[in-house]
Coordinates of N, CA and C in Angstrom, one line a residue:
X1 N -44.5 -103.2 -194.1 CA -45.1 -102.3 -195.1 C -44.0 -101.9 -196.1
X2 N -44.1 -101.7 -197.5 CA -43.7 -101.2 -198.5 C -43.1 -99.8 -198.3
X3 N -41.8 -99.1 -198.3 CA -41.4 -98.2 -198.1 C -40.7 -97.7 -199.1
X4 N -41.1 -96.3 -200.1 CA -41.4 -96.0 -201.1 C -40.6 -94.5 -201.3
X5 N -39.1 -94.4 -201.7 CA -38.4 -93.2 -201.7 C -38.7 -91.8 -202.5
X6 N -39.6 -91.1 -201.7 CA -39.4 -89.7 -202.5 C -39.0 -88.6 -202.6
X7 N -38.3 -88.4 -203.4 CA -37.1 -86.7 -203.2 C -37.7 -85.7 -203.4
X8 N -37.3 -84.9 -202.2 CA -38.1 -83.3 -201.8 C -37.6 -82.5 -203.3
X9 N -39.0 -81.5 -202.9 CA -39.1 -80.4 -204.3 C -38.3 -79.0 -203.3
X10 N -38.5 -77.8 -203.9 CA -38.6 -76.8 -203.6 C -39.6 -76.1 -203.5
X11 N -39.6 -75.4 -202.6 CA -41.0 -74.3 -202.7 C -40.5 -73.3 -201.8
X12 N -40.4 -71.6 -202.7 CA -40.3 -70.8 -201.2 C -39.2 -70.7 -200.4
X13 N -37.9 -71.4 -201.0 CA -37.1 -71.4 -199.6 C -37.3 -72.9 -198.7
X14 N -37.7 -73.9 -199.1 CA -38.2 -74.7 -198.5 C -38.6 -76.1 -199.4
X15 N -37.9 -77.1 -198.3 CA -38.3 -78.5 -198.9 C -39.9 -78.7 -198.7
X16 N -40.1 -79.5 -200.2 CA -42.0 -80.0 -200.1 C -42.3 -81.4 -200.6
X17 N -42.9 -81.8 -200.3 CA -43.8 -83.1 -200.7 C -44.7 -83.1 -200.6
X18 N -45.7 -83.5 -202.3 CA -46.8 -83.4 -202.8 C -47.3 -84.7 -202.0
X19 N -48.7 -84.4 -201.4 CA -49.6 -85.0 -200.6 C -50.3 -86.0 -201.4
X20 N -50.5 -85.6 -203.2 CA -51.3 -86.4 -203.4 C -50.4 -87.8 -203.8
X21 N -48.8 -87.8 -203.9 CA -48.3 -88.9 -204.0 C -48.3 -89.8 -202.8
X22 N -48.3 -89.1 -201.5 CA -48.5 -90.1 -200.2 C -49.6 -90.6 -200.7
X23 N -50.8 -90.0 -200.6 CA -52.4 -90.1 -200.7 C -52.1 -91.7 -201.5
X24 N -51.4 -91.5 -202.5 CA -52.2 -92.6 -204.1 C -51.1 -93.8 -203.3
X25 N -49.9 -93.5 -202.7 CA -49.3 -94.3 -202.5 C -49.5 -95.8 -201.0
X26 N -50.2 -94.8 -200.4 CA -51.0 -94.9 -199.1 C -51.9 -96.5 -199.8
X27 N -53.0 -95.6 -200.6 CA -54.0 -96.4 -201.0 C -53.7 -97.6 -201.5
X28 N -52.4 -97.8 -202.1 CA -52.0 -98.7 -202.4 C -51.2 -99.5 -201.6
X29 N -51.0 -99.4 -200.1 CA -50.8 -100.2 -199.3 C -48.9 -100.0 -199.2
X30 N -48.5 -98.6 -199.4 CA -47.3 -98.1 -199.6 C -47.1 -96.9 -198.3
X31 N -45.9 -96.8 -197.5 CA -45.2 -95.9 -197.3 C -44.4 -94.8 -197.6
X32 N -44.8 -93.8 -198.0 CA -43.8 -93.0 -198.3 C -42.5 -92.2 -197.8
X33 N -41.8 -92.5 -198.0 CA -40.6 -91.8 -197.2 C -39.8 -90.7 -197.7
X34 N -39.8 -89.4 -197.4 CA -38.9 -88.4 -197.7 C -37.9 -88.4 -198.0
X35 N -37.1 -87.9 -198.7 CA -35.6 -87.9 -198.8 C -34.9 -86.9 -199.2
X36 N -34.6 -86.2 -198.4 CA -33.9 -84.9 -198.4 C -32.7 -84.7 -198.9
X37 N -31.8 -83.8 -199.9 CA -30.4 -83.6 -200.1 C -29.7 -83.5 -198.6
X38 N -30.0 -83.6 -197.8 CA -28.9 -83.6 -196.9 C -29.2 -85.5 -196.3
X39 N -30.2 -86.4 -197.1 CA -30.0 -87.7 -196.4 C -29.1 -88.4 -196.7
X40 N -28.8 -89.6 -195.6 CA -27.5 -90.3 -196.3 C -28.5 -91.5 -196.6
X41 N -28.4 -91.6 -198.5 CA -28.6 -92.3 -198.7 C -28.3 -93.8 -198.4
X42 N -27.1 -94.1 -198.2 CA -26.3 -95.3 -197.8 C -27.5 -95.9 -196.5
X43 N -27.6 -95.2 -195.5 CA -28.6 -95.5 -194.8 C -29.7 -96.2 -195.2
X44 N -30.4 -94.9 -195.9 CA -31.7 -95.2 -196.0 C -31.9 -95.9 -197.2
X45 N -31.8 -96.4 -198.1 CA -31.7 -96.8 -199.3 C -32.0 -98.6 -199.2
X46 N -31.1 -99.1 -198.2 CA -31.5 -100.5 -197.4 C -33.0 -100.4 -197.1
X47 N -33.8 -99.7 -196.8 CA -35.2 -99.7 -195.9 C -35.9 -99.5 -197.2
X48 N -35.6 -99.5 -198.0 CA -36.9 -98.8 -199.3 C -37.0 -100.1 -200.6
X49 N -37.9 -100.5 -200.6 CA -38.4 -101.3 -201.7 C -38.5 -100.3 -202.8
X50 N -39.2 -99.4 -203.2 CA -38.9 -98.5 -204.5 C -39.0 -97.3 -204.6
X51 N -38.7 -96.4 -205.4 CA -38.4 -94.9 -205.7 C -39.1 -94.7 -206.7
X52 N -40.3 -93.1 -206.2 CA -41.0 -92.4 -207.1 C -40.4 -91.3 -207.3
X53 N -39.8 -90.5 -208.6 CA -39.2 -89.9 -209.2 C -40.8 -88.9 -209.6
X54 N -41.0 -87.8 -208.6 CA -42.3 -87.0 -209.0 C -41.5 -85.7 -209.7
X55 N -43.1 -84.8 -209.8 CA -42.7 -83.7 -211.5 C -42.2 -82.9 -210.3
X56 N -42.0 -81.7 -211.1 CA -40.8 -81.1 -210.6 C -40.6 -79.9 -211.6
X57 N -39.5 -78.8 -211.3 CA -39.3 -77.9 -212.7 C -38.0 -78.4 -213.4
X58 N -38.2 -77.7 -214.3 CA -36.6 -78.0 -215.4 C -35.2 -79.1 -215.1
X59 N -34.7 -80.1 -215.6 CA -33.5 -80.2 -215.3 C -32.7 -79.2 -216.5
X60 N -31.8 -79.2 -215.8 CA -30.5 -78.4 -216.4 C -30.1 -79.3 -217.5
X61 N -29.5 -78.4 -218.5 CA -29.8 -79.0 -219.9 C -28.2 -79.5 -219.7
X62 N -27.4 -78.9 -218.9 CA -26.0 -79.6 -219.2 C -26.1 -81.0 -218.5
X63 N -26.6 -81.7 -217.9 CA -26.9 -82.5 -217.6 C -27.1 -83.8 -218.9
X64 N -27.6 -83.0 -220.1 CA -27.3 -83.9 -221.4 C -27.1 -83.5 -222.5
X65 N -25.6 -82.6 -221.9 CA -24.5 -82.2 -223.4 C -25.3 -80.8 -223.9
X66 N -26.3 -80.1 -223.3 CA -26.8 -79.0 -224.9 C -26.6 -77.6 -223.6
X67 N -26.7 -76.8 -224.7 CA -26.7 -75.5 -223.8 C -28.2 -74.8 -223.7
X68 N -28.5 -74.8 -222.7 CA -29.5 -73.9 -222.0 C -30.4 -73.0 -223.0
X69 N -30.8 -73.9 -223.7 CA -31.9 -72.4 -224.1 C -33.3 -72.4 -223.9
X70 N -33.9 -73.0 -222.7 CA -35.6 -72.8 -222.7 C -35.9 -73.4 -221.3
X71 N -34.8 -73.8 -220.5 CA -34.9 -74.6 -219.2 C -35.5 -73.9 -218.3
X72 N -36.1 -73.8 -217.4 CA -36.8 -73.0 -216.6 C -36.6 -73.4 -214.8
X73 N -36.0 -72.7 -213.7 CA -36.1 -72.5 -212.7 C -35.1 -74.0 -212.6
X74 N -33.9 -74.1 -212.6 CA -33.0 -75.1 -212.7 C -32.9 -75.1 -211.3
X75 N -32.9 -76.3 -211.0 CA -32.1 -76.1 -209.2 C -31.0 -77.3 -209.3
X76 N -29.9 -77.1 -208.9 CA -28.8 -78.2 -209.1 C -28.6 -79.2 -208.2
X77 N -29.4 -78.6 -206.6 CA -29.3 -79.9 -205.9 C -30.4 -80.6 -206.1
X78 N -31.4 -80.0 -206.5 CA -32.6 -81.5 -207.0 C -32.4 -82.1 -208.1
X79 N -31.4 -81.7 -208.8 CA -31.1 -82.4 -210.0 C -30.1 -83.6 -209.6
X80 N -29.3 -83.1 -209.0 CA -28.3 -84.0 -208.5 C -29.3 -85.4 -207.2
X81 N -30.1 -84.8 -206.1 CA -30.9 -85.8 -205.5 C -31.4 -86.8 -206.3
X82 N -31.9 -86.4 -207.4 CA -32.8 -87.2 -208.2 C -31.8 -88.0 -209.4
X83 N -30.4 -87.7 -209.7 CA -29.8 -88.6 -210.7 C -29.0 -89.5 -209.1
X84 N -28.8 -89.1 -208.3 CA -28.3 -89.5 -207.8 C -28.9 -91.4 -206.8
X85 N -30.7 -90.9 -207.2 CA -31.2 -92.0 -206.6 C -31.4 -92.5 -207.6
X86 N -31.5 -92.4 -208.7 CA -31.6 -93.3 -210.0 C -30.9 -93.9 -210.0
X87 N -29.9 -93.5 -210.0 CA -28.1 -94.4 -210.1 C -28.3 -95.4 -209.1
X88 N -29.0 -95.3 -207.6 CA -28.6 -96.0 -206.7 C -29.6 -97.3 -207.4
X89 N -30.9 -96.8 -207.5 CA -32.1 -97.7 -207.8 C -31.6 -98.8 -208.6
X90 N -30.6 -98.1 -210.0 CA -30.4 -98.8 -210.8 C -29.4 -100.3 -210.4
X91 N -28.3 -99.5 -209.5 CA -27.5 -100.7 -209.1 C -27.5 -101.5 -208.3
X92 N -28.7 -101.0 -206.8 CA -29.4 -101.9 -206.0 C -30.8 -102.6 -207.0
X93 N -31.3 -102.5 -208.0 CA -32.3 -103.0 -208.7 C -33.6 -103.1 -207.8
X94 N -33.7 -101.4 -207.8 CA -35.3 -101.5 -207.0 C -36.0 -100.5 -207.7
X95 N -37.3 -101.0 -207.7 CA -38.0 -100.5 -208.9 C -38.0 -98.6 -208.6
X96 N -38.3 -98.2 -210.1 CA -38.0 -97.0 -210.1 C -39.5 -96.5 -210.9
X97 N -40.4 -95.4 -210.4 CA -41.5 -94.9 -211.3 C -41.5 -93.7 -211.2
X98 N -41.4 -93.4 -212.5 CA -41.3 -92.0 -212.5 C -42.9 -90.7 -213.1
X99 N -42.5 -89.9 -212.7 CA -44.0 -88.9 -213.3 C -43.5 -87.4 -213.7
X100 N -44.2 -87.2 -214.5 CA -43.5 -86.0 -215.3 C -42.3 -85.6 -215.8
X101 N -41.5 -84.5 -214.6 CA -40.1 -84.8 -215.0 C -39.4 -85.9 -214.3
X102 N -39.6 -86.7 -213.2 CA -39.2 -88.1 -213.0 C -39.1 -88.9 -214.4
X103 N -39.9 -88.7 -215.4 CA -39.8 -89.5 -216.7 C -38.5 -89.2 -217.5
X104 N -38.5 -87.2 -217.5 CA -37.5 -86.8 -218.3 C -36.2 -87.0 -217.5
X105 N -36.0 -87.2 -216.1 CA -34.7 -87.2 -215.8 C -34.3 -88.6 -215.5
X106 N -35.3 -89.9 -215.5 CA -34.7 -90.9 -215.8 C -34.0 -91.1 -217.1
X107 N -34.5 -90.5 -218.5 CA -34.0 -90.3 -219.7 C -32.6 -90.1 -219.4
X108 N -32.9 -88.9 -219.0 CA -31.4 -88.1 -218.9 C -30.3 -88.9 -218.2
X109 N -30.7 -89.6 -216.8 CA -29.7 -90.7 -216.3 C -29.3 -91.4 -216.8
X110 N -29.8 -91.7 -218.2 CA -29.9 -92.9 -218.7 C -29.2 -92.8 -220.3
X111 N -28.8 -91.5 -220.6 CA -28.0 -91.3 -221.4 C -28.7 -90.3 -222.5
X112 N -30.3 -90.6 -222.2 CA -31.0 -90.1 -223.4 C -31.1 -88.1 -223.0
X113 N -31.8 -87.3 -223.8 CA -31.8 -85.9 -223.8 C -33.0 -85.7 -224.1
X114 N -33.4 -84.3 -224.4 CA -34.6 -83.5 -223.8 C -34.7 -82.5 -224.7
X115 N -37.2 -82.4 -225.5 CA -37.0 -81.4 -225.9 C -36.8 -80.0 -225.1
X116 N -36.6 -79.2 -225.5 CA -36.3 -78.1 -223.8 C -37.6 -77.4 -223.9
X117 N -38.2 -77.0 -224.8 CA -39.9 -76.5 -224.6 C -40.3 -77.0 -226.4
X118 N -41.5 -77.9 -226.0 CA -42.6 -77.9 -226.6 C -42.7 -77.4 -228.1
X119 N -43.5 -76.2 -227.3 CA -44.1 -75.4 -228.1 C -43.3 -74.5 -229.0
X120 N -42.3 -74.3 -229.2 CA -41.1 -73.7 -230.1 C -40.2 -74.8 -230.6
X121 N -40.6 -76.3 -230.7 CA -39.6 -76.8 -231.0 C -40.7 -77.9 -232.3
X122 N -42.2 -78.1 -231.6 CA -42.2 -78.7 -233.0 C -43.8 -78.0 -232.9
X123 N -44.9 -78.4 -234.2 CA -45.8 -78.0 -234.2 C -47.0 -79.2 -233.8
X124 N -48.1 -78.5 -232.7 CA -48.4 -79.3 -232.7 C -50.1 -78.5 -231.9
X125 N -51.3 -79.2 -232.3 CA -52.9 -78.9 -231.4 C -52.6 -78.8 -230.0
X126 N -51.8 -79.7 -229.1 CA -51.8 -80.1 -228.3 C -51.7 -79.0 -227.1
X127 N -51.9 -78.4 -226.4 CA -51.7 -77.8 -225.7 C -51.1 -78.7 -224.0
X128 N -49.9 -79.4 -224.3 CA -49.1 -79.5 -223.1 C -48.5 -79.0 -221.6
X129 N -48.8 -77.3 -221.9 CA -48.8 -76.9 -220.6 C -49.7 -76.2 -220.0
X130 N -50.4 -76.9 -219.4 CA -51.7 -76.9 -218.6 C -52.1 -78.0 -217.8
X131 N -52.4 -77.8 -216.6 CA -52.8 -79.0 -215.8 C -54.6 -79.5 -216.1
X132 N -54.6 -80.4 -216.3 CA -56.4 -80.6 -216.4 C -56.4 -82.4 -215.8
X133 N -57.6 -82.2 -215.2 CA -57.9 -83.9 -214.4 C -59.4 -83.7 -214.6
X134 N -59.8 -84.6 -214.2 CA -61.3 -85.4 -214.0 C -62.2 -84.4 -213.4
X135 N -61.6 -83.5 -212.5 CA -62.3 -82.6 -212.1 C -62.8 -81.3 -212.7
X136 N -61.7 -81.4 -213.2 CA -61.6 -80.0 -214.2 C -62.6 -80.1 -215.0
X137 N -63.5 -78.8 -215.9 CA -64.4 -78.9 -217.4 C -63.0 -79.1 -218.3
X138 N -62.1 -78.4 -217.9 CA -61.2 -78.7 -219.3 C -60.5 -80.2 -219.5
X139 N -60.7 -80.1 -220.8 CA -60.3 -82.0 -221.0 C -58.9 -81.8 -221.7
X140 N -58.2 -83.2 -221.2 CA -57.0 -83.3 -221.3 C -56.7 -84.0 -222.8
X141 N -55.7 -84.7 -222.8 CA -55.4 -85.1 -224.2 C -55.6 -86.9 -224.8
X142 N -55.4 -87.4 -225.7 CA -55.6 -88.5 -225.6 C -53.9 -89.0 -225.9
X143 N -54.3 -90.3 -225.3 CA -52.4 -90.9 -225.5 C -53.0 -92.6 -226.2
X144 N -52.0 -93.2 -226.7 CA -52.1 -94.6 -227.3 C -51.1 -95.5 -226.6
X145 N -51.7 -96.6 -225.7 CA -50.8 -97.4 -225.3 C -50.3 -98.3 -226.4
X146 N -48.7 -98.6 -226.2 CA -48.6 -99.8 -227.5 C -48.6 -101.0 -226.7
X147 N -49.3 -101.8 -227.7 CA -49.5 -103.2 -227.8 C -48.1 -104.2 -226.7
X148 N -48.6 -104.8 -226.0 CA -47.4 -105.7 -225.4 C -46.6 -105.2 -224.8
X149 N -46.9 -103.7 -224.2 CA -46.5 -103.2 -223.0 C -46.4 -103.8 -222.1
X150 N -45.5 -102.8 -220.9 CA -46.6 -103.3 -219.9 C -47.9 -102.9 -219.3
X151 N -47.2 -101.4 -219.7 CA -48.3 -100.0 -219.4 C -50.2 -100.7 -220.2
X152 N -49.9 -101.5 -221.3 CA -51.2 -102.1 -222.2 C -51.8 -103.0 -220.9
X153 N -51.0 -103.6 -220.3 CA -51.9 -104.4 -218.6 C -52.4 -103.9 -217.9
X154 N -52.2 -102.4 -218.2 CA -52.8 -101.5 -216.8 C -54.2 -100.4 -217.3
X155 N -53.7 -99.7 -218.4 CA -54.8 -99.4 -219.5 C -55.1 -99.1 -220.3
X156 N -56.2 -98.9 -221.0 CA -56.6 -99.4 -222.3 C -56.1 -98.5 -223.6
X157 N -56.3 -99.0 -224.4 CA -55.6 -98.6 -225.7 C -55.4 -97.3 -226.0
X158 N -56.5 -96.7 -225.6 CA -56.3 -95.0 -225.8 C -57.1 -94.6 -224.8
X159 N -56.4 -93.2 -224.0 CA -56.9 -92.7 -222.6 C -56.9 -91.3 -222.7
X160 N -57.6 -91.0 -222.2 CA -57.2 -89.3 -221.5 C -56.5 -88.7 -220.9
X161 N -55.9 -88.7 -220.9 CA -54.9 -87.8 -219.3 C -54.7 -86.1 -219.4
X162 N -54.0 -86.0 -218.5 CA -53.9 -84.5 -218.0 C -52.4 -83.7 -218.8
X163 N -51.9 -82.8 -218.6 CA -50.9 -82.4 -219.3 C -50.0 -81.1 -218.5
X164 N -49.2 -81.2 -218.1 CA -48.6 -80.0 -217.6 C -46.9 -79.8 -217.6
X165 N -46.6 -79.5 -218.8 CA -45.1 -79.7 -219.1 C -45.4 -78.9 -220.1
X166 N -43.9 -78.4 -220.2 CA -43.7 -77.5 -221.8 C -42.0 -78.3 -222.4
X167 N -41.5 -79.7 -221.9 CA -40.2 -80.7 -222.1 C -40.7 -81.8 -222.2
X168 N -40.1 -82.7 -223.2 CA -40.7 -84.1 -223.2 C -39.4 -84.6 -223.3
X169 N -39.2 -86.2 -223.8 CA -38.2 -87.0 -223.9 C -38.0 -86.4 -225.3
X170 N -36.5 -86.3 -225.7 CA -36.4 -86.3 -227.7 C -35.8 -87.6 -227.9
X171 N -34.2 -87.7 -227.4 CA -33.9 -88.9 -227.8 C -33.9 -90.4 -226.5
X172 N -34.1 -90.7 -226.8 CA -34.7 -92.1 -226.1 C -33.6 -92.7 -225.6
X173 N -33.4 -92.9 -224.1 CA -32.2 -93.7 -223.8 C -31.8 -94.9 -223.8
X174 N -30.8 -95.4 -224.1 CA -30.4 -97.0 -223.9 C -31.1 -97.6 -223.1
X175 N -32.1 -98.6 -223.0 CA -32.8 -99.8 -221.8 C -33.8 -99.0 -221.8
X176 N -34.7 -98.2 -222.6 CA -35.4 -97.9 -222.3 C -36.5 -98.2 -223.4
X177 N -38.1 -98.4 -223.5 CA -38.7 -98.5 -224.6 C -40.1 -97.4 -224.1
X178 N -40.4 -97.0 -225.4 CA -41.2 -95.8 -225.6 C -42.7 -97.1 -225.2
X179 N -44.2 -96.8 -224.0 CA -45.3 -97.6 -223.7 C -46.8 -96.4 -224.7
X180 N -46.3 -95.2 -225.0 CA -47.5 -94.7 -224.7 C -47.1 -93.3 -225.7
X181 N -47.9 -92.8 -226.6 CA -47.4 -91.5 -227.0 C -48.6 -91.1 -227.1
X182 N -48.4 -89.5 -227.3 CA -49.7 -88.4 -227.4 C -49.4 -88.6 -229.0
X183 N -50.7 -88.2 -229.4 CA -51.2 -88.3 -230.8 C -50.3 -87.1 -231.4
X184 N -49.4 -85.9 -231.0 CA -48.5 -85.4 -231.9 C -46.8 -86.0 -232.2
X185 N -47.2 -87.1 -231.0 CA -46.2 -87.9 -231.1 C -45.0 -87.4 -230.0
X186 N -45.0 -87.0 -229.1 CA -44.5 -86.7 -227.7 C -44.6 -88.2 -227.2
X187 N -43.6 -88.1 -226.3 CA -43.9 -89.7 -225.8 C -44.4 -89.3 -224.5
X188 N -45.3 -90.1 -224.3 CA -46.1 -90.3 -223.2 C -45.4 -91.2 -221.9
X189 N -45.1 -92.4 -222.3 CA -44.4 -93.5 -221.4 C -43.8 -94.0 -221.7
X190 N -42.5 -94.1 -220.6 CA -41.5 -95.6 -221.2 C -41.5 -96.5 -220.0
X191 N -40.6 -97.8 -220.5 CA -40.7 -98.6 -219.3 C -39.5 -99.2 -219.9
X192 N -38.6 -99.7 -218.3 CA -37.4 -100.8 -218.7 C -37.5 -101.7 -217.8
X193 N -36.1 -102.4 -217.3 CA -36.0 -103.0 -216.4 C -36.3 -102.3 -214.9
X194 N -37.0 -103.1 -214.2 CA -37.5 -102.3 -213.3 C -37.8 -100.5 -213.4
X195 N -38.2 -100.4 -214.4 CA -38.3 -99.1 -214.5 C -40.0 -98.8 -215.0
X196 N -40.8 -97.9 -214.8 CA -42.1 -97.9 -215.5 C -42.3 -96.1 -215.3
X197 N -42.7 -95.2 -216.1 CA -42.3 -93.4 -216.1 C -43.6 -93.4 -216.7
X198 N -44.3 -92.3 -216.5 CA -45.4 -91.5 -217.3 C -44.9 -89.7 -217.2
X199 N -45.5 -89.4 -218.3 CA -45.2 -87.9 -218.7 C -46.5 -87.3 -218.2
X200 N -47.8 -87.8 -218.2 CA -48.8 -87.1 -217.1 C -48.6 -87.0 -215.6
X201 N -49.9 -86.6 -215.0 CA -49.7 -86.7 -213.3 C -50.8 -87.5 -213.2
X202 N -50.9 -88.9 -212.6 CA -52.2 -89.6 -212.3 C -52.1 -89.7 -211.0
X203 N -51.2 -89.0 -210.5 CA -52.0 -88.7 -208.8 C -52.5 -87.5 -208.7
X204 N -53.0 -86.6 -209.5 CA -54.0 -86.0 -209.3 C -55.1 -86.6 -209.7
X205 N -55.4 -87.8 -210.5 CA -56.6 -88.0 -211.0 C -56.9 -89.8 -210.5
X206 N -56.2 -90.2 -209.4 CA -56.6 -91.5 -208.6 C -58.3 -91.6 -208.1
X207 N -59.3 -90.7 -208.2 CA -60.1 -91.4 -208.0 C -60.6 -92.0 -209.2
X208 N -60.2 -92.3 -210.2 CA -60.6 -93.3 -211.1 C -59.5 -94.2 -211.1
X209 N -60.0 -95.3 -210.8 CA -59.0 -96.8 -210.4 C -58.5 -96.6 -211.3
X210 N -58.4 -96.8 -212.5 CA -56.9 -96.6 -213.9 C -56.2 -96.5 -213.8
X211 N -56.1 -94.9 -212.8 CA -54.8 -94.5 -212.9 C -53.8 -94.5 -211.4
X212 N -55.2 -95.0 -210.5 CA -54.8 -95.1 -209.2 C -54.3 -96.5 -209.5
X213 N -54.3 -97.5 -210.5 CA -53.9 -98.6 -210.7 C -52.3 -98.5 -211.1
X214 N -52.0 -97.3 -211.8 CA -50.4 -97.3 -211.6 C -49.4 -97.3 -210.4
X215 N -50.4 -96.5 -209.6 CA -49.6 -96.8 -208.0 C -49.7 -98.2 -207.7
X216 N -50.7 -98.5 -207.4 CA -51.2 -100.5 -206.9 C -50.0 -101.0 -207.6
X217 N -49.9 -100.9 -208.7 CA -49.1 -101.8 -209.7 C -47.8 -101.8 -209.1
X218 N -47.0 -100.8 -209.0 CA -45.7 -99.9 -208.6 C -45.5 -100.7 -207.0
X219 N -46.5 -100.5 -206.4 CA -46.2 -101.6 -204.9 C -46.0 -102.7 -204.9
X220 N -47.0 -103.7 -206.3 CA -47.2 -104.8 -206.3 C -45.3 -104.8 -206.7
X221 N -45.1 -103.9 -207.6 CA -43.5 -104.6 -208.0 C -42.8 -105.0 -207.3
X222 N -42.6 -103.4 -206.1 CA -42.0 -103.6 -205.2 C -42.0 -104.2 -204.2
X223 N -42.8 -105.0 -203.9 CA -43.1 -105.9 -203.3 C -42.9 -107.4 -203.2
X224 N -42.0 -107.5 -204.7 CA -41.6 -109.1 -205.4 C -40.5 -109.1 -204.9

C-alpha cells in the first residue's frame, strides 16, 4: 500500500491529526502515516511514497527575511517539522502536496515569502477567513484554473471552494508555477516538480469526487 507522510499539528498541549486527511487519503487507496518532531526521519522517510503538508497556523515570518507583523500562534517546531520534510521530499524526489499553509510553507522552503494577513494588506470582496464546504449554506469563493496545468486535468476552469486563511503566497518561489487564482488575485495553486499545493481545504469537501480527485491523483503520483 501507498504510505503517505503527515506532520502532526498542535492542539492543547498535544500532537493531532486531522481525520478527514486519513479519511480522503484512505479512499484513495493511501496510508497515512504520522510523523512526529521527535521521528527520525532517516528511518521513516525510506517507507513513504509521498508527503501531505496539511493547514496549520502561521509560519514564522523569519523564516522569509521580514519581521513579524500579523503572524499568528507561531510554533517553531512545526515550522521546522514541516521545512524539514520538504527539504527531504525535495532531495529524495517524492511527491509533495500541500493544503493551506502546506502551500504557504512550501513557498517559503522554496525561497518564496508571504502575505502576513489578507485583509490589511490589499483590498479585496473576498472574505478569506472563514471556513465554508458543500455542507455549509454559506458559499465559498470562486478560483480559475489556468490552462495547461496540471491542476486544468483535475478541474474545471472555474470552481468553488472553501476559504480559511487570513496569508497567501506574495512572492512566488523559484520551481514553482502559479495553477489556480481567486478572482482578487490571491493565488489559489501552484504546482512544480513533483510538487502540486492548494490554498483551500478539499478534504473537508471529498464527497464531491472533484476534489476527492486531488487525493486519487496525489496516490496515483506516488505510486509511479
Amino acid at each position: 500500500m501507498i504510505r503517505i507522510g503527515i506532520p502532526s499539528r498542535k492542539a492543547e498541549n498535544r500532537y493531532v491529526f486531522n481525520i478527514e486527511y486519513v479519511k480522503a487519503l484512505a479512499k484513495a487507496g493511501a496510508e497515512a502515516v504520522l510523523i512526529l518532531p521527535s521521528t527520525d526521519l532517516e528511518c521513516v522517510l525510506p517507507t513513504l511514497q509521498g508527503i501531505l503538508i496539511p493547514g496549520g497556523t502561521d509560519i514564522d515570518s523569519k523564516h522569509y527575511d521580514q519581521p513579524n507583523t500579523a503572524c499568528l500562534q507561531v510554533d517553531e517546531e512545526t515550522d521546522q517539522l514541516d521545512l524539514s520534510l520538504i527539504q527531504a521530499a525535495l532531495t529524495r524526489k517524492i511527491e509533495l502536496f500541500g493544503i493551506c499553509r502546506g502551500q504557504q510553507i512550501i513557498n517559503v522552503a522554496l525561497g518564496g515569502d508571504l502575505i502576513q494577513d489578507i485583509p490589511s494588506s490589499i483590498t479585496s470582496s473576498i472574505d478569506h477567513n472563514y471556513s465554508a464546504n458543500h455542507r455549509d449554506k454559506k458559499k465559498g469563493h470562486l478560483i480559475q484554473i489556468r490552462p495547461q496545468s496540471h491542476l486544468s486535468d483535475l478541474l474545471p476552469a472555474s470552481i468553488e471552494v472553501n476559504s480559511y486563511h487570513h496569508q497567501a503566497i506574495k512572492t512566488l518561489a523559484p520551481g514553482l508555477r502559479v495553477s489556480a487564482d481567486s478572482e482578487d488575485g490571491i493565488i489559489a495553486a501552484v504546482e512544480g516538480d513533483k510538487i502540486l499545493a492548494v490554498q483551500w481545504h478539499p478534504e473537508r469537501m471529498t464527497d464531491d469526487p472533484l476534489f476527492q480527485s486531488l487525493f486519487d491523483d496525489f496516490v496515483r503520483r506516488c505510486a509511479l
